[in-house]
Amino acid sequence: MENDKKAELASFLKVIPPVEFCCVYGSSLHPNNKDKSAMVDYVLGVSDPQQWHSENLKMNADHYALWLRLLGGAKLITQVADEIGVGVHFNPFVTWNDRLLKYGVVRMDDLISDILNWKRFYLSGRLQKPVQILADNLDIGNANSVNLRSALSAALLLLPSKFTQEDLFAKVCSLSYMGDLRMLFAEDKNKVKKIVQGQFDLFKSMYNPLIQEYEAKEFLRFSSYGNHQANVSQDCGVSVTFSLVSSLPPTIKSEMGMKLGENKTVNESGMNFSL
């Protein structure tokens, strides 16, 4: 992202209470998107959402007070996000600096837990796709490398022995939409394809270090390079499968173990191992 555009997006942080983490995502990251009317999407990580909402009310009473009162106050919206939702509460249709934006507020502990464990698989799914980090006091960008490895491993386990590089990124992108009822009737059926094609180079820069690592281990083999349709083949042997499964979050491995049965697991040599 160009420095001027990044600075413009980051300037929003000056009019809200301090945050520990902030990223933007969505169509605003498309390299050729110059449409200032498009909504900009923020995720804000804070230590105490209830306190943050209360402070934000004091700072931005004009556009925020009615919205907060209608929802029952900072305490109630925090409880709804924690107990009913996915741990993040979004405030949409905010007009600021001639831009339309929405922002989601999440407790930092919940953000980290989701990244590492896929507990709710909402923010972890979001961070598996391209984002622009604007603030990161706790080095979430580094912690997210675990999430990216898990996502790439899961995608490879779901793909056949031969595929294209675009297929790989599409499978990664689709992970967070699996089981999402909106994809059955409310969302564009080509949403994943459009996301990957519009941000292919961003996906590539995110996952290239891991892809190169897997290629060096001979998990992957490329017959061509550089474009969307680069041909890839993968080793589907038991040893590689074991390694990929080992990279999945503990919660996923536990669920796999339950489906297989406590006494029916597979090891690196094809016998038994514990997930």
Coordinates of C-alpha atoms in Angstrom, one line a residue:
M1 CA 0.0 0.0 0.0
E2 CA 1.2 3.5 -0.9
N3 CA 2.5 5.5 2.1
D4 CA 0.1 8.3 1.6
K5 CA -2.9 6.0 1.5
K6 CA -1.6 4.1 4.6
A7 CA -1.1 7.4 6.5
E8 CA -4.6 8.5 5.5
L9 CA -6.2 5.3 6.9
A10 CA -4.0 5.5 10.0
S11 CA -5.1 9.0 10.8
F12 CA -8.5 7.6 11.9
L13 CA -6.7 6.3 15.0
K14 CA -6.1 9.9 16.1
V15 CA -9.8 10.5 16.8
I16 CA -10.6 7.4 18.8
P17 CA -9.2 6.0 22.1
P18 CA -5.8 4.2 21.9
V19 CA -5.8 0.7 20.6
E20 CA -3.2 -2.1 20.8
F21 CA -3.8 -3.4 17.3
C22 CA -5.4 -2.1 14.1
C23 CA -5.7 -3.4 10.6
V24 CA -7.8 -2.6 7.6
Y25 CA -9.1 -5.1 5.1
G26 CA -11.4 -5.5 2.2
S27 CA -11.7 -3.7 -1.1
S28 CA -9.7 -0.8 0.1
L29 CA -6.6 -3.0 -0.2
H30 CA -7.1 -3.7 -3.9
P31 CA -4.1 -2.1 -5.7
N32 CA -6.2 -0.5 -8.4
N33 CA -9.1 0.6 -6.1
K34 CA -9.3 4.4 -6.2
D35 CA -13.0 4.6 -5.2
K36 CA -13.2 6.8 -2.1
S37 CA -16.9 6.0 -1.7
A38 CA -16.2 2.3 -0.8
M39 CA -16.5 1.4 2.8
V40 CA -13.1 1.0 4.7
D41 CA -13.1 -1.9 7.2
Y42 CA -11.1 -1.7 10.4
V43 CA -10.4 -4.2 13.2
L44 CA -9.4 -2.6 16.5
G45 CA -7.8 -4.7 19.2
V46 CA -8.1 -3.3 22.7
S47 CA -7.4 -4.6 26.2
D48 CA -10.8 -3.7 27.6
P49 CA -13.7 -3.3 25.1
Q50 CA -16.2 -2.0 27.6
Q51 CA -13.8 0.7 28.8
W52 CA -12.8 1.5 25.2
H53 CA -16.5 2.0 24.1
S54 CA -17.1 4.3 27.1
E55 CA -14.1 6.4 26.3
N56 CA -15.1 6.6 22.7
L57 CA -18.5 7.8 23.7
K58 CA -16.9 10.7 25.5
M59 CA -14.6 11.5 22.6
N60 CA -17.1 11.1 19.8
A61 CA -20.5 11.8 21.4
D62 CA -22.1 13.4 18.2
H63 CA -22.2 10.2 16.0
Y64 CA -21.7 7.6 18.7
A65 CA -24.0 8.4 21.6
L66 CA -27.3 7.6 20.0
W67 CA -25.9 4.3 18.5
L68 CA -24.6 3.3 21.9
R69 CA -27.8 4.2 23.7
L70 CA -29.9 2.2 21.2
L71 CA -27.7 -0.8 21.8
G72 CA -28.0 -0.6 25.6
G73 CA -24.6 0.9 26.5
A74 CA -20.9 -0.2 26.5
K75 CA -21.5 -3.1 29.0
L76 CA -24.3 -4.7 27.0
I77 CA -22.7 -4.5 23.6
T78 CA -19.6 -6.1 25.1
Q79 CA -21.6 -8.9 26.6
V80 CA -23.4 -9.5 23.3
A81 CA -20.1 -9.6 21.4
D82 CA -18.7 -12.1 23.9
E83 CA -21.6 -14.3 24.6
I84 CA -23.7 -14.3 21.4
G85 CA -21.4 -13.1 18.7
V86 CA -17.8 -13.9 17.7
G87 CA -16.1 -11.7 20.2
V88 CA -16.0 -8.6 18.0
H89 CA -18.6 -5.8 17.8
F90 CA -18.9 -3.8 14.6
N91 CA -20.0 -0.2 14.3
P92 CA -20.8 0.3 10.6
F93 CA -21.7 3.3 8.4
V94 CA -19.4 5.7 10.2
T95 CA -18.7 8.9 8.2
W96 CA -15.3 10.3 8.9
N97 CA -13.0 12.6 6.8
D98 CA -15.4 12.2 3.8
R99 CA -15.0 8.4 4.0
L100 CA -17.5 5.7 4.9
L101 CA -16.1 3.1 7.3
K102 CA -16.9 0.4 9.8
Y103 CA -14.8 -0.8 12.7
G104 CA -14.9 -3.9 14.8
V105 CA -13.7 -3.8 18.4
V106 CA -12.2 -7.0 19.9
R107 CA -10.5 -7.9 23.2
M108 CA -6.8 -8.6 22.6
D109 CA -6.9 -11.9 24.5
D110 CA -9.7 -13.1 22.2
L111 CA -7.9 -12.0 19.1
I112 CA -4.7 -13.9 20.1
S113 CA -6.7 -16.9 21.1
D114 CA -8.5 -17.0 17.8
I115 CA -5.3 -16.6 15.8
L116 CA -3.6 -19.4 17.6
N117 CA -6.5 -21.8 18.2
W118 CA -9.2 -21.0 15.7
K119 CA -11.6 -20.8 18.6
R120 CA -14.2 -18.8 16.7
F121 CA -12.5 -18.8 13.3
Y122 CA -13.7 -15.2 12.5
L123 CA -10.7 -13.0 13.1
S124 CA -8.2 -15.8 12.4
G125 CA -10.0 -16.3 9.0
R126 CA -9.8 -12.5 8.3
L127 CA -6.1 -12.5 9.1
Q128 CA -5.5 -15.4 6.7
K129 CA -6.4 -13.0 3.9
P130 CA -4.5 -9.8 3.0
V131 CA -4.8 -7.0 5.6
Q132 CA -2.8 -3.7 6.2
I133 CA -1.6 -3.5 9.8
L134 CA -1.7 0.1 11.0
A135 CA -0.9 -0.4 14.7
D136 CA 0.6 -3.4 16.4
N137 CA 1.9 -3.0 20.0
L138 CA 1.9 -6.7 20.8
D139 CA 3.5 -8.0 17.5
I140 CA 0.3 -9.7 16.3
G141 CA 1.8 -9.7 12.9
N142 CA 4.5 -12.2 14.1
A143 CA 2.0 -14.3 16.0
N144 CA -0.2 -14.5 12.9
S145 CA 2.6 -16.5 11.1
V146 CA 1.2 -19.5 13.1
N147 CA -2.2 -18.8 11.7
L148 CA -0.9 -18.6 8.1
R149 CA 1.0 -21.9 8.5
S150 CA -2.2 -23.5 9.7
A151 CA -4.2 -22.1 6.9
L152 CA -1.7 -23.2 4.2
S153 CA -1.5 -26.7 5.7
A154 CA -5.3 -27.0 5.9
A155 CA -5.7 -25.8 2.3
L156 CA -3.1 -28.4 1.1
L157 CA -4.9 -31.2 3.0
L158 CA -8.1 -30.2 1.1
L159 CA -6.6 -29.9 -2.3
P160 CA -5.8 -32.8 -4.8
S161 CA -2.3 -33.8 -5.8
K162 CA -2.2 -31.2 -8.6
F163 CA -3.5 -27.7 -8.7
T164 CA -2.6 -24.1 -9.6
Q165 CA -1.2 -21.4 -7.4
E166 CA -4.6 -19.5 -7.7
D167 CA -6.3 -22.7 -6.6
L168 CA -4.1 -22.8 -3.5
F169 CA -4.9 -19.2 -2.5
A170 CA -8.6 -19.7 -3.3
K171 CA -8.7 -22.7 -1.0
V172 CA -7.0 -20.6 1.8
C173 CA -9.4 -17.8 1.2
S174 CA -12.4 -20.2 1.3
L175 CA -11.6 -21.7 4.7
S176 CA -13.3 -18.9 6.6
Y177 CA -16.4 -19.1 4.4
M178 CA -17.0 -22.9 4.9
G179 CA -20.2 -23.3 6.8
D180 CA -21.1 -19.7 6.3
L181 CA -24.8 -19.7 5.3
R182 CA -24.5 -16.4 3.6
M183 CA -22.5 -18.1 0.9
L184 CA -25.6 -20.2 0.0
F185 CA -27.9 -17.3 -0.8
A186 CA -26.7 -13.8 0.2
E187 CA -23.1 -13.6 -1.0
D188 CA -21.7 -13.6 -4.5
K189 CA -20.9 -17.2 -5.5
N190 CA -17.7 -15.9 -7.1
K191 CA -16.6 -13.9 -4.1
V192 CA -13.6 -16.1 -3.3
K193 CA -12.4 -16.0 -6.9
K194 CA -12.7 -12.3 -7.1
I195 CA -10.9 -11.7 -3.8
V196 CA -7.9 -13.9 -4.9
Q197 CA -7.7 -12.5 -8.4
G198 CA -7.9 -8.9 -7.2
Q199 CA -5.3 -9.4 -4.5
F200 CA -3.2 -12.2 -5.9
D201 CA 0.1 -10.4 -5.4
L202 CA -0.8 -9.7 -1.8
F203 CA -1.6 -13.4 -1.1
K204 CA 1.6 -14.3 -2.8
S205 CA 3.7 -12.0 -0.6
M206 CA 1.9 -13.3 2.5
Y207 CA 2.4 -17.0 1.8
N208 CA 5.6 -17.1 -0.3
P209 CA 8.0 -17.7 2.7
L210 CA 5.9 -20.8 3.8
I211 CA 5.5 -22.0 0.2
Q212 CA 9.3 -21.8 -0.3
E213 CA 9.8 -23.7 3.0
Y214 CA 7.4 -26.4 1.9
E215 CA 9.0 -26.5 -1.5
A216 CA 12.5 -26.9 0.0
K217 CA 11.1 -29.9 2.1
E218 CA 9.7 -31.3 -1.2
F219 CA 6.1 -31.1 0.0
L220 CA 5.4 -29.0 -3.1
R221 CA 6.8 -28.9 -6.6
F222 CA 6.3 -26.1 -9.1
S223 CA 6.4 -26.8 -12.8
S224 CA 6.0 -23.1 -13.6
Y225 CA 6.3 -19.9 -11.7
G226 CA 5.1 -16.4 -11.5
N227 CA 1.5 -16.2 -12.5
H228 CA -2.0 -17.2 -11.3
Q229 CA -2.0 -20.5 -13.2
A230 CA 1.4 -21.7 -12.1
N231 CA 1.2 -25.5 -11.9
V232 CA 1.8 -27.1 -8.5
S233 CA 1.9 -30.7 -7.3
Q234 CA 2.1 -31.9 -3.8
D235 CA 3.3 -35.0 -2.0
C236 CA 0.2 -36.7 -0.6
G237 CA 2.2 -39.4 1.3
V238 CA 1.5 -40.2 4.9
S239 CA 4.7 -38.5 6.2
V240 CA 3.8 -35.2 4.6
T241 CA 0.2 -35.5 5.6
F242 CA 1.3 -36.1 9.2
S243 CA 3.4 -32.9 9.0
L244 CA 0.6 -30.8 7.6
V245 CA -1.9 -32.1 10.2
S246 CA 0.7 -31.3 12.9
S247 CA 0.6 -27.7 11.8
L248 CA -3.1 -27.4 12.5
P249 CA -4.4 -25.6 15.7
P250 CA -4.9 -27.8 18.7
T251 CA -8.7 -27.4 18.6
I252 CA -8.8 -28.7 15.1
K253 CA -6.6 -31.7 15.8
S254 CA -8.7 -32.5 18.9
E255 CA -11.9 -32.4 16.8
M256 CA -10.3 -34.6 14.2
G257 CA -9.3 -37.1 16.9
M258 CA -12.8 -37.2 18.3
K259 CA -14.2 -37.9 14.8
L260 CA -11.6 -40.7 14.2
G261 CA -12.2 -42.1 17.7
E262 CA -9.8 -41.9 20.7
N263 CA -8.1 -45.1 19.8
K264 CA -8.0 -44.7 16.0
T265 CA -5.3 -42.3 15.0
V266 CA -2.5 -42.5 12.4
N267 CA 1.2 -42.0 12.7
E268 CA 4.0 -40.9 10.4
S269 CA 4.8 -44.4 9.3
G270 CA 1.1 -45.2 8.6
M271 CA 0.5 -46.9 11.9
N272 CA -1.0 -45.1 14.9
F273 CA -0.2 -41.7 16.3
S274 CA -2.0 -39.3 18.6
L275 CA -3.4 -36.1 17.1

